[in-house]
Coordinates of C-alpha atoms and ligand atoms in Angstrom, one line a residue:
X15 CA 0.0 0.0 0.0
X16 CA 1.2 3.5 -0.7
X17 CA 0.1 7.0 0.3
X18 CA -1.6 9.3 -2.1
X19 CA 0.5 12.0 -3.7
X20 CA -0.6 15.2 -2.0
X21 CA -1.6 16.6 -5.5
X22 CA -4.4 13.9 -5.5
X23 CA -5.9 14.4 -2.1
X24 CA -7.5 17.4 -0.4
X25 CA -8.8 17.4 3.1
X26 CA -12.2 18.9 3.5
X27 CA -13.5 18.5 7.1
X28 CA -13.7 21.7 9.2
X29 CA -11.2 20.4 11.8
X30 CA -8.2 19.8 9.5
X31 CA -9.0 22.5 6.9
X32 CA -8.8 25.0 9.7
X33 CA -5.4 23.6 10.9
X34 CA -4.1 23.6 7.4
X35 CA -5.3 27.2 6.8
X36 CA -3.6 28.2 10.1
X37 CA -0.4 26.5 8.9
X38 CA -0.2 28.7 5.8
X39 CA -1.5 32.0 7.3
X40 CA 0.1 31.8 10.7
X41 CA 2.6 29.0 11.4
X42 CA 4.8 29.3 8.4
X43 CA 5.2 33.1 8.6
X44 CA 5.8 32.8 12.3
X45 CA 8.5 30.1 11.9
X46 CA 10.2 32.1 9.1
X47 CA 10.4 35.2 11.4
X48 CA 12.1 33.1 14.0
X49 CA 14.5 31.6 11.5
X50 CA 15.5 35.1 10.5
X51 CA 15.7 36.5 14.1
X52 CA 17.7 33.6 15.4
X53 CA 20.4 33.9 12.6
X54 CA 19.5 30.6 11.1
X55 CA 19.1 32.2 7.7
X56 CA 22.1 34.5 8.2
X57 CA 24.2 31.4 8.6
X58 CA 23.3 30.4 5.1
X59 CA 23.9 33.9 3.8
X60 CA 27.3 33.8 5.5
X61 CA 28.2 30.4 4.2
X62 CA 27.2 31.7 0.7
X63 CA 29.5 34.7 1.1
X64 CA 26.6 37.1 0.8
X65 CA 27.2 38.5 4.3
X66 CA 30.1 38.8 6.6
X67 CA 30.3 36.8 9.8
X68 CA 30.7 33.4 11.4
X69 CA 28.2 30.8 12.5
X70 CA 25.7 32.2 15.0
X71 CA 23.4 30.0 17.1
X72 CA 23.3 27.6 20.0
X73 CA 23.1 24.4 18.1
X74 CA 25.1 22.8 15.4
X75 CA 22.0 21.4 13.8
X76 CA 20.2 24.8 13.4
X77 CA 20.2 24.3 9.6
X78 CA 17.7 21.5 10.0
X79 CA 15.0 23.9 11.2
X80 CA 15.4 25.8 8.0
X81 CA 14.9 22.6 5.9
X82 CA 12.0 21.4 8.0
X83 CA 10.3 24.8 7.5
X84 CA 10.9 24.5 3.8
X85 CA 9.4 21.0 3.8
X86 CA 6.3 22.2 5.7
X87 CA 6.0 25.2 3.3
X88 CA 6.1 23.0 0.3
X89 CA 3.0 21.1 1.6
X90 CA 1.4 24.4 2.7
X91 CA 1.7 26.0 -0.7
X92 CA 0.2 22.9 -2.3
X93 CA -2.8 23.4 -0.1
X94 CA -3.2 27.2 -0.2
X95 CA -1.6 29.9 -2.2
X96 CA 0.1 32.6 -0.2
X97 CA 2.3 35.3 -1.8
X98 CA 3.9 36.0 1.6
X99 CA 5.0 32.4 2.1
X100 CA 5.9 32.0 -1.5
X101 CA 8.3 34.9 -1.4
X102 CA 9.9 33.8 1.9
X103 CA 10.3 30.2 0.6
X104 CA 11.9 31.4 -2.7
X105 CA 14.3 33.5 -0.8
X106 CA 15.2 30.6 1.5
X107 CA 15.7 28.2 -1.3
X108 CA 18.1 30.6 -3.1
X109 CA 20.1 31.0 0.1
X110 CA 20.3 27.2 0.7
X111 CA 21.5 26.6 -2.8
X112 CA 24.0 29.5 -2.7
X113 CA 25.5 28.1 0.5
X114 CA 26.1 24.6 -0.8
X115 CA 29.7 23.9 -1.7
X116 CA 30.5 22.9 -5.3
X117 CA 31.3 19.4 -4.2
X118 CA 27.7 19.0 -2.7
X119 CA 28.6 19.4 1.0
X120 CA 26.3 21.6 3.0
X121 CA 26.3 22.4 6.7
X122 CA 26.7 26.0 7.7
X123 CA 28.1 25.1 11.2
X124 CA 31.1 23.3 9.7
X125 CA 31.5 25.5 6.7
X126 CA 31.7 28.6 8.8
X127 CA 33.2 27.3 12.1
X128 CA 35.1 24.1 11.7
X129 CA 35.8 23.4 8.0
X130 CA 38.6 20.9 9.0
X131 CA 36.4 18.8 11.2
X132 CA 33.7 17.7 8.7
X133 CA 32.4 14.2 9.2
X134 CA 34.9 13.7 12.1
X135 CA 32.3 13.7 14.9
X136 CA 29.4 11.7 13.5
X137 CA 28.0 10.7 16.9
X138 CA 27.0 14.1 18.0
X139 CA 27.3 16.7 15.3
X140 CA 24.2 15.8 13.2
X141 CA 25.8 16.6 9.8
X142 CA 23.8 13.8 8.0
X143 CA 20.7 14.6 10.1
X144 CA 20.7 18.1 8.7
X145 CA 21.4 16.7 5.2
X146 CA 18.5 14.3 5.6
X147 CA 16.2 17.2 6.3
X148 CA 17.6 19.1 3.3
X149 CA 16.7 16.1 1.1
X150 CA 13.2 15.7 2.6
X151 CA 12.5 19.4 1.9
X152 CA 13.7 19.0 -1.7
X153 CA 11.6 15.8 -2.2
X154 CA 8.6 17.7 -0.8
X155 CA 8.9 20.5 -3.4
X156 CA 9.3 18.0 -6.2
X157 CA 6.4 15.8 -5.1
X158 CA 3.9 18.4 -3.9
X159 CA 4.6 21.3 -6.3
X160 CA 6.6 19.7 -9.1
X161 CA 9.4 22.1 -8.4
X162 CA 12.9 20.6 -8.8
X163 CA 15.2 23.5 -8.0
X164 CA 16.0 22.3 -4.5
X165 CA 16.1 18.7 -5.6
X166 CA 19.1 19.4 -7.9
X167 CA 21.1 20.5 -4.8
X168 CA 19.8 17.6 -2.7
X169 CA 21.0 15.1 -5.3
X170 CA 24.4 16.8 -5.4
X171 CA 24.5 16.4 -1.6
X172 CA 23.4 12.8 -1.7
X173 CA 26.1 12.0 -4.3
X174 CA 28.7 13.6 -2.0
X175 CA 27.6 11.2 0.7
X176 CA 27.8 8.3 -1.7
X177 CA 31.3 9.3 -2.5
X178 CA 32.2 9.4 1.2
X179 CA 30.4 6.5 2.9
X180 CA 29.4 3.0 1.9
X181 CA 30.7 -0.6 1.6
X182 CA 33.9 0.2 -0.2
X183 CA 34.3 3.5 1.5
X184 CA 34.0 4.7 5.0
X185 CA 31.9 2.9 7.6
X186 CA 30.0 5.8 9.1
X187 CA 26.4 6.7 10.0
X188 CA 24.9 9.6 11.8
X189 CA 24.3 9.7 15.6
X190 CA 20.9 11.1 14.9
X191 CA 19.1 8.9 12.4
X192 CA 17.2 10.8 9.6
X193 CA 19.5 10.5 6.6
X194 CA 18.4 6.9 6.0
X195 CA 14.7 7.7 5.6
X196 CA 15.5 10.8 3.5
X197 CA 17.7 8.8 1.1
X198 CA 14.9 6.3 0.7
X199 CA 12.5 9.2 -0.2
X200 CA 15.1 10.5 -2.6
X201 CA 15.3 7.1 -4.3
X202 CA 11.6 7.1 -4.7
X203 CA 11.4 10.4 -6.4
X204 CA 14.6 10.0 -8.6
X205 CA 14.0 6.3 -9.2
X206 CA 17.7 5.8 -8.5
X207 CA 18.4 2.7 -6.4
X208 CA 21.8 3.9 -5.2
X209 CA 20.4 6.2 -2.6
X210 CA 18.2 3.5 -1.1
X211 CA 21.1 1.1 -1.1
X212 CA 23.2 3.6 0.9
X213 CA 20.4 4.1 3.4
X214 CA 20.0 0.3 3.8
X215 CA 23.7 -0.1 4.2
X216 CA 23.7 2.5 7.0
X217 CA 20.9 0.7 8.8
X218 CA 22.8 -2.6 8.5
X219 CA 26.1 -1.0 9.6
X220 CA 24.6 0.3 12.8
X221 CA 25.0 -1.6 16.1
X222 CA 28.0 -3.8 15.2
X223 CA 30.9 -3.8 17.5
X224 CA 33.2 -1.9 17.6
X225 CA 31.1 1.2 16.9
X226 CA 32.8 3.8 14.7
X227 CA 31.8 6.2 17.5
X228 CA 34.4 4.7 19.8
X229 CA 37.1 5.4 17.3
X230 CA 35.9 8.9 17.0
X231 CA 36.5 9.4 20.7
X232 CA 40.2 9.0 20.0
X233 CA 40.1 12.1 17.7
X234 CA 40.8 14.7 20.3
X235 CA 40.3 17.6 18.0
X236 CA 36.8 16.6 16.8
X237 CA 35.8 15.3 20.2
X238 CA 36.4 18.8 21.6
X239 CA 33.3 19.8 19.7
X240 CA 31.2 17.7 22.1
X241 CA 33.2 16.9 25.3
X242 CA 29.9 16.0 27.1
X243 CA 29.2 13.2 24.7
X244 CA 31.7 11.0 26.3
X245 CA 29.3 10.5 29.2
X246 CA 26.5 9.5 26.8
X247 CA 28.7 7.2 24.8
X248 CA 30.4 5.5 27.7
X249 CA 28.9 4.2 30.9
X250 CA 31.6 3.2 33.3
X251 CA 33.9 3.4 30.3
X252 CA 31.8 0.8 28.5
X253 CA 30.1 1.7 25.2
X254 CA 26.4 0.8 25.2
X255 CA 25.1 2.8 22.2
X256 CA 21.5 2.6 23.3
X257 CA 21.0 6.4 23.1
X258 CA 21.6 6.2 19.3
X259 CA 20.1 2.7 18.8
X260 CA 23.7 1.6 18.1
X261 CA 23.6 -1.1 20.8
X262 CA 23.0 -4.1 18.6
X263 CA 22.4 -5.0 14.9
X264 CA 18.9 -4.1 14.0
X265 CA 17.5 -7.6 13.8
X266 CA 18.5 -8.1 17.4
X267 CA 16.6 -5.1 18.8
X268 CA 13.9 -6.4 21.1
X269 CA 12.6 -3.2 22.7
X270 CA 12.4 0.5 22.2
X271 CA 15.4 2.2 23.7
X272 CA 17.3 5.5 23.7
X273 CA 16.4 8.8 22.2
X274 CA 12.8 8.7 21.1
X275 CA 13.0 10.8 17.9
X276 CA 16.1 9.0 16.7
X277 CA 14.4 5.6 17.3
X278 CA 11.3 6.6 15.3
X279 CA 13.4 7.8 12.3
X280 CA 15.5 4.7 12.3
X281 CA 12.6 2.3 12.3
X282 CA 10.8 4.2 9.5
X283 CA 13.8 3.5 7.3
X284 CA 14.1 -0.1 8.7
X285 CA 10.4 -0.8 7.7
X286 CA 11.5 0.1 4.1
X287 CA 14.5 -2.2 4.3
X288 CA 12.3 -5.1 5.6
X289 CA 9.7 -4.6 2.8
X290 CA 12.4 -4.3 0.2
X291 CA 14.1 -7.6 1.0
X292 CA 11.0 -9.5 2.3
X293 CA 13.0 -9.9 5.4
X294 CA 11.0 -11.9 8.0
X295 CA 13.6 -11.6 10.7
X296 CA 13.5 -7.8 10.4
X297 CA 9.7 -7.8 10.2
X298 CA 9.7 -9.7 13.5
X299 CA 12.1 -7.4 15.1
X300 CA 10.1 -4.3 14.1
X301 CA 6.9 -5.9 15.3
X302 CA 8.5 -6.7 18.7
X303 CA 9.9 -3.2 19.1
X304 CA 6.5 -1.7 18.1
X305 CA 4.7 -4.0 20.6
X306 CA 7.0 -3.1 23.4
X307 CA 6.5 0.6 22.6
X308 CA 2.7 0.7 22.3
X309 CA 1.9 -1.8 25.1
X310 CA 4.4 -0.6 27.7
X311 CA 6.0 2.7 26.9
X312 CA 3.5 5.0 25.2
X313 CA 1.3 7.5 27.0
X314 CA -2.5 7.4 26.4
X315 CA -1.9 10.6 24.3
X316 CA 0.5 8.8 21.9
X317 CA 3.3 10.8 23.5
X318 CA 6.5 8.8 23.8
X319 CA 9.8 9.1 25.6
X320 CA 9.1 10.0 29.2
X321 CA 12.5 11.2 30.3
X322 CA 14.2 14.6 29.6
X323 CA 17.6 13.0 30.5
X324 CA 17.9 11.2 27.2
X325 CA 14.9 12.7 25.5
X326 CA 13.7 9.2 25.4
X327 CA 12.8 5.8 26.8
X328 CA 13.4 4.4 30.3
X329 CA 11.7 1.3 31.6
X330 CA 8.4 -0.5 30.8
X331 CA 5.4 1.2 32.4
X332 CA 7.4 4.2 33.5
X333 CA 5.0 6.9 32.4
X334 CA 5.0 9.7 34.8
X335 CA 2.5 12.4 34.0
X336 CA 3.8 15.6 35.5
X337 CA 7.4 15.2 34.3
X338 CA 6.5 13.6 31.0
X339 CA 8.9 14.7 28.3
X340 CA 6.9 13.3 25.4
X341 CA 8.5 15.6 22.9
X342 CA 6.3 16.9 20.1
X343 CA 8.8 15.6 17.6
X344 CA 8.6 12.1 19.0
X345 CA 4.8 12.0 18.7
X346 CA 5.2 13.2 15.1
X347 CA 7.8 10.5 14.6
X348 CA 5.3 7.9 15.9
X349 CA 2.8 9.0 13.3
X350 CA 5.5 8.7 10.7
X351 CA 6.6 5.2 11.9
X352 CA 3.0 4.1 12.3
X353 CA 2.4 4.9 8.7
X354 CA 5.5 3.0 7.5
X355 CA 4.3 -0.1 9.4
X356 CA 0.8 0.4 8.2
X357 CA 1.9 0.5 4.6
X358 CA 3.9 -2.6 5.0
X359 CA 1.2 -4.6 6.7
X360 CA -2.2 -3.0 6.0
X361 CA -3.0 -3.8 9.7
X362 CA -5.3 -1.2 11.3
X363 CA -3.5 -1.5 14.6
X364 CA -0.8 0.8 13.3
X365 CA -3.4 3.3 12.2
X366 CA -4.9 3.2 15.7
X367 CA -1.6 4.4 17.1
X368 CA -1.1 6.9 14.4
X369 CA -4.5 8.4 15.1
X370 CA -3.8 8.5 18.8
X371 CA -0.5 10.3 18.4
X372 CA -1.8 12.7 15.8
X373 CA -4.9 14.0 17.5
X374 CA -3.3 14.2 20.9
X375 CA 0.4 14.0 21.6
X376 CA 1.5 15.7 18.4
X377 CA -1.3 18.3 18.0
X378 CA -0.9 19.5 21.6
X379 CA 2.5 20.7 20.4
X380 CA 1.0 23.7 18.7
X381 CA -1.3 26.5 19.8
X382 CA -4.7 27.0 18.2
X383 CA -3.3 30.2 16.8
X384 CA -0.5 28.2 15.1
X385 CA 2.4 30.3 16.4
X386 CA 3.2 28.9 19.8
X387 CA 4.6 25.5 20.6
X388 CA 5.2 22.9 23.2
X389 CA 8.4 21.0 23.2
X390 CA 7.5 18.6 26.0
X391 CA 3.9 17.5 26.5
X392 CA 3.1 16.6 30.1
X393 CA -0.2 14.9 31.0
X394 CA -0.4 17.0 34.1
X395 CA 0.5 20.6 34.9
X396 CA 0.5 22.6 38.0
X397 CA 0.5 25.8 36.1
X398 CA 4.1 26.1 35.1
X399 CA 3.9 25.0 31.5
X400 CA 3.2 27.4 28.6
X401 CA 3.7 27.2 24.9
X402 CA 6.3 29.6 23.5
X403 CA 6.9 31.1 20.0
X404 CA 10.3 29.3 19.7
X405 CA 13.1 27.3 21.4
X406 CA 16.9 27.4 21.4
X407 CA 16.6 23.8 20.1
X408 CA 13.7 24.4 17.7
X409 CA 13.1 21.0 16.3
X410 CA 9.4 20.8 17.3
X411 CA 7.7 23.8 15.6
X412 CA 8.6 22.8 12.0
X413 CA 8.0 19.2 12.7
X414 CA 4.4 19.6 13.7
X415 CA 4.1 22.1 10.8
X416 CA 5.2 19.5 8.3
X417 CA 2.9 16.9 9.8
X418 CA -0.1 19.1 9.5
X419 CA 0.8 20.1 5.9
X420 CA 1.3 16.5 4.8
X421 CA -1.7 15.0 6.6
X422 CA -3.1 13.8 3.3
X423 CA -0.4 11.2 3.2
X424 CA -1.5 9.6 6.5
X425 CA -5.2 9.5 6.4
X426 CA -5.6 7.2 3.4
X427 CA -3.7 4.7 1.3
X428 CA -4.1 2.9 -2.0
X429 CA -2.9 0.1 -4.1
X430 CA -4.0 -0.7 -7.6
X431 CA -7.2 -2.4 -6.5
X432 CA -8.0 -1.0 -3.1
X433 CA -8.7 2.3 -1.3
X434 CA -8.0 2.4 2.4
X435 CA -9.5 5.1 4.7
X436 CA -7.3 4.9 7.7
X437 CA -8.6 8.0 9.5
X438 CA -12.2 9.1 8.6
X439 CA -11.5 12.7 7.9
X440 CA -13.3 14.6 5.2
X441 CA -11.4 14.4 1.9
X442 CA -11.6 14.4 -1.9
X443 CA -9.4 12.1 -3.8
X444 CA -8.9 11.3 -7.4
X445 CA -6.9 8.2 -8.1
X446 CA -6.8 5.1 -10.3
X447 CA -8.5 2.1 -8.9
X448 CA -9.2 -1.1 -10.8
X449 CA -7.6 0.6 -13.8
X450 CA -10.2 3.4 -13.8
X451 CA -9.9 7.0 -12.7
X452 CA -12.0 7.2 -9.6
X453 CA -13.1 10.1 -7.4
X454 CA -13.7 9.4 -3.8
X455 CA -15.3 11.9 -1.6
X456 CA -15.6 11.5 2.2
X457 CA -18.0 13.9 4.0
X458 CA -17.1 14.1 7.7
X459 CA -17.0 16.2 10.7
X460 CA -14.5 14.0 12.5
X461 CA -13.5 14.0 15.4
X462 CA -16.7 15.8 16.6
X463 CA -19.0 13.4 14.8
X464 CA -18.5 9.7 14.0
X465 CA -20.9 9.7 11.0
X466 CA -19.3 9.8 7.6
X467 CA -20.5 9.4 4.1
X468 CA -18.3 8.1 1.3
X469 CA -19.3 8.7 -2.3
X470 CA -17.4 6.7 -4.9
X471 CA -17.4 7.8 -8.6
X472 CA -15.3 5.8 -11.0
X473 CA -15.4 7.1 -14.6
X474 CA -16.9 3.8 -15.6
X475 CA -18.0 0.8 -13.4
X476 CA -15.0 -1.0 -12.0
X477 CA -14.0 -3.6 -9.4
X478 CA -12.0 -2.6 -6.4
X479 CA -12.0 -2.8 -2.6
X480 CA -13.0 0.0 -0.3
X481 CA -11.7 -0.5 3.2
X482 CA -12.6 1.7 6.2
X483 CA -10.7 1.3 9.4
X484 CA -12.7 0.4 12.5
X485 CA -10.9 2.4 15.2
X486 CA -9.8 0.5 18.3
X487 CA -12.0 2.7 20.5
X488 CA -15.2 2.1 18.5
X489 CA -17.4 -0.6 19.9
X490 CA -20.7 0.3 18.2
X491 CA -20.1 0.7 14.5
X492 CA -22.7 0.6 11.8
X493 CA -22.2 0.5 8.0
X494 CA -24.6 0.9 5.2
X495 CA -23.9 0.4 1.5
X496 CA -26.8 2.5 0.3
X497 CA -29.3 0.9 -2.1
X498 CA -27.4 -2.4 -2.2
X499 CA -27.6 -5.9 -0.7
X500 CA -23.8 -6.4 -1.0
X501 CA -22.3 -7.6 2.3
X502 CA -19.1 -6.2 3.8
X503 CA -16.5 -8.3 5.6
X504 CA -13.7 -7.5 8.0
X505 CA -10.0 -7.7 7.5
X506 CA -7.2 -6.7 9.8
X507 CA -9.3 -4.0 11.5
X508 CA -10.9 -2.7 8.4
X509 CA -14.5 -3.1 7.1
X510 CA -14.1 -4.2 3.5
X511 CA -16.5 -3.7 0.6
X512 CA -15.2 -5.7 -2.4
X513 CA -17.5 -5.2 -5.4
X514 CA -18.1 -3.5 -8.7
X515 CA -18.5 0.2 -8.1
X516 CA -20.4 2.7 -10.3
X517 CA -20.6 6.5 -10.1
X518 CA -22.5 7.8 -7.2
X519 CA -22.4 4.7 -5.0
X520 CA -22.5 5.7 -1.3
X521 CA -21.3 4.1 1.9
X522 CA -22.4 5.4 5.2
X523 CA -20.5 4.6 8.4
X524 CA -21.3 5.6 11.9
X525 CA -18.4 5.0 14.4
X526 CA -20.8 5.7 17.3
X527 CA -18.6 8.2 19.1
X528 CA -19.5 8.4 22.8
X529 CA -17.6 9.6 25.8
X530 CA -15.6 6.7 27.4
X531 CA -13.5 6.4 30.5
X532 CA -10.3 4.4 30.2
X533 CA -7.9 3.1 32.8
X534 CA -4.3 1.9 32.5
X535 CA -2.4 -1.3 33.1
X536 CA -1.9 -1.2 36.9
X537 CA 1.9 -1.5 36.3
X538 CA 1.7 2.2 35.3
X539 CA 2.0 3.1 38.9
X540 CA 1.4 6.8 38.3
X541 CA -2.1 6.1 37.0
X542 CA -3.3 3.8 39.8
X543 CA -6.8 4.8 40.9
X544 CA -7.1 7.2 38.0
X545 CA -9.1 7.3 34.8
X546 CA -9.0 9.4 31.6
X547 CA -11.9 10.6 29.5
X548 CA -12.0 10.1 25.8
X549 CA -14.2 11.0 22.9
X550 CA -13.5 9.1 19.7
X551 CA -9.9 9.6 18.9
X552 CA -9.5 12.5 21.4
X553 CA -8.1 12.2 24.9
X554 CA -9.7 14.8 27.2
X555 CA -8.2 16.8 30.0
X556 CA -9.5 18.9 32.9
X557 CA -8.2 22.4 33.1
X558 CA -8.4 24.9 35.9
X559 CA -9.8 27.5 33.6
X560 CA -13.1 25.5 33.3
X561 CA -13.2 24.2 36.8
X562 CA -12.3 27.2 38.8
X563 CA -9.9 25.1 40.8
X564 CA -7.0 22.7 40.2
X565 CA -8.1 19.4 38.6
X566 CA -5.8 17.6 41.0
X567 CA -8.6 18.1 43.6
X568 CA -11.2 16.3 41.5
X569 CA -12.6 12.8 41.9
X570 CA -15.0 11.5 39.3
X571 CA -17.3 8.5 39.2
X572 CA -17.2 6.7 35.8
X573 CA -20.7 5.4 36.4
X574 CA -22.2 8.9 36.2
X575 CA -23.4 10.3 32.9
X576 CA -21.1 12.4 30.8
X577 CA -22.9 15.1 29.0
X578 CA -21.6 16.2 25.6
X579 CA -22.2 19.8 24.5
X580 CA -21.3 21.9 21.5
X581 CA -19.3 24.9 22.4
X582 CA -17.7 27.9 20.7
X583 CA -14.6 27.9 22.9
X584 CA -11.2 26.8 21.8
X585 CA -12.2 26.7 18.1
X586 CA -15.5 25.0 18.6
X587 CA -14.7 21.9 20.7
X588 CA -17.2 19.5 22.2
X589 CA -17.2 20.0 25.9
X590 CA -17.6 16.9 28.1
X591 CA -19.0 17.4 31.6
X592 CA -19.9 15.2 34.5
X593 CA -20.8 15.6 38.2
X594 CA -17.7 15.3 40.4
X595 CA -16.5 15.7 43.9
X596 CA -13.6 18.0 44.8
X597 CA -11.6 18.6 47.9
X598 CA -12.0 22.1 49.3
X599 CA -8.7 24.0 49.9
X600 CA -9.8 25.4 53.3
X601 CA -7.6 23.1 55.4
X602 CA -7.1 25.2 58.5
X603 CA -5.5 22.7 60.9
X604 CA -1.9 23.1 59.8
X605 CA -0.2 20.8 57.4
X606 CA -1.6 17.5 58.8
X607 CA -4.8 16.6 60.7
X608 CA -7.4 13.9 61.4
X609 CA -8.9 12.1 58.4
X610 CA -12.1 13.9 57.5
X611 CA -10.8 17.4 58.2
X612 CA -10.7 18.2 54.5
X613 CA -14.1 19.4 53.3
X614 CA -15.5 18.3 49.9
X615 CA -18.0 19.8 47.5
X616 CA -19.9 18.7 44.4
X617 CA -19.0 20.2 41.1
X618 CA -19.9 20.0 37.5
X619 CA -16.5 19.0 36.0
X620 CA -15.8 20.1 32.5
X621 CA -13.3 18.5 30.2
X622 CA -11.7 19.8 27.0
X623 CA -9.6 17.9 24.4
X624 CA -6.0 17.5 25.5
X625 CA -4.6 19.1 22.3
X626 CA -6.5 22.3 23.2
X627 CA -5.1 22.8 26.7
X628 CA -3.0 25.8 27.6
X629 CA -4.7 28.0 25.0
X630 CA -6.0 30.4 27.7
X631 CA -2.7 30.8 29.5
X632 CA -0.9 28.6 31.9
X633 CA -3.0 26.8 34.5
X634 CA -3.3 23.4 36.2
X635 CA -4.3 20.5 33.9
X636 CA -4.7 16.8 34.3
X637 CA -5.5 13.9 32.0
X638 CA -5.6 11.1 34.5
X639 CA -8.0 12.2 37.2
X640 CA -8.8 10.4 40.4
X641 CA -11.6 7.9 40.4
X642 CA -13.9 8.5 43.3
Ligands
FUB703 O1 18.9 16.6 18.0 C1 17.9 17.1 17.0 C2 16.6 17.2 17.6 O2 16.6 18.1 18.7 C3 16.1 15.9 18.3 O3 15.3 15.1 17.4 C4 15.3 16.4 19.4 O4 15.0 15.4 20.3 C5 16.1 17.5 19.9 O5 17.2 17.0 20.7
ZN704 ZN1 11.4 18.4 18.8

């Protein structure tokens, strides 16, 4: 199964069309402004010789933010014309190409600051990570807009890599995975196998002892760029490599470890390797890692990587709420990896996770206004968290931007004889099915309503399968193939209609969205005695703004009715409300007293979607509330 080219799919439901409009009108200009103000664009000007000065900025991978912005802008411009974004993008592309060396190398940190140290500190310095994002931006322009200017530079860059690394050349791979998946995308768009081969070789090279990173430590001069890295590389002077997923050859990985974003990006590329070689051992390894992640190490929001220490994974069931790191990039990465696994298997379980991460853990990373961002996404706040316009390490803003822009790639999939609706958003698609040009229109007001209507219009009657995912949370689904006696069957989490279609055939599906309380595996100690409220794909949270007091004081009874009401707050969310008890904060006896001293009162507790929290300023918030 493959995703649809963005030129063939348009999202039409109010929820996502609003986010995509916000992307073009607000997010992209806001990110561009930050790129300029934080010298990220000046670095390119300086490397191009258009301006005097050296590298400015806190991080050696600042270039990657410029590329991720470009990638998001390519998607945005395919959705909506904007002369402002167009001009900013054209200027940026010119700068990037002007900064590239004649031999294809491009990295403003090294060009401006350490020209003699290129590729000598692969473990920390992110050169190929930046290059990977350069390639992804170029591919996005080629695929979404048919513009190849940046692609010419990206090919030159990839050829430079091919001349430097590989089986007969140097054994080297980047400490932050990304180049692998980017080379695969480049292969797809150029139809040149050599880029995919290099990507696959890098995945295979990883995790074998001795790691090239150990040898790099002996290079005093390049090691001086990242003296702190010694502690990450060596534990009691022993190399473990887990942080970079360099701890074992890929087929021996049996759980998710290390830095979360790195892991996601590696396994996206590995899914391609597995599919390419029909490699059962690798399939099994990927399934095992995935299962470990989603059944023991993922927040209910689809956030992943609980710890700020390694920006990544710790132990099974270690999912603290208040200190959750759950980086926005990691949730985006989970959507991306979920899609790669889904395309390889057509198993709806991957789409369940994609949907969870998309509507919750990833989307919480951006404000409703599109110009403020979260880096970490806790499931509880005591009023100290607040989205900001930018970060010193600014990976998250352009990552959520590129996900929103490219959403059409994640919600549906096709092969020659089947159309898959993974996430029931509203959309218009024109594609070839059963050898015939076919229009598919999905009318939907998801996630606020579970009722959708699919109209299928092939140019002439044709046979193909229409598959609609039954979400894991849906327990009362009805389907209706209007004016037909044809039966549907079920396959790997999808309801399937396999038949001859003619223009105007209609399928109606009702996913029966109702508020539902969920609980966790008791081994997640932080959630013991707690429950979380959901509505379709959305995880809800209680915020002090709606309660008038901190949600930590609440206790709710899951047996009581949850009322659903339309609202015009927070962009028109559905509010959920239930009767609840809360402790009064009028404890006057000192710090400790007899049980029963604390008074309680009855409240009407309102809940809002988690993604929409902190849009009315900082305040206390909780996803897992006490069960009373
Ligand atoms: O290192 C590049 C990016 O910055 C990572 O993906 C994020 O976790 C942050 O460290
Ligand atoms: Zn990030």
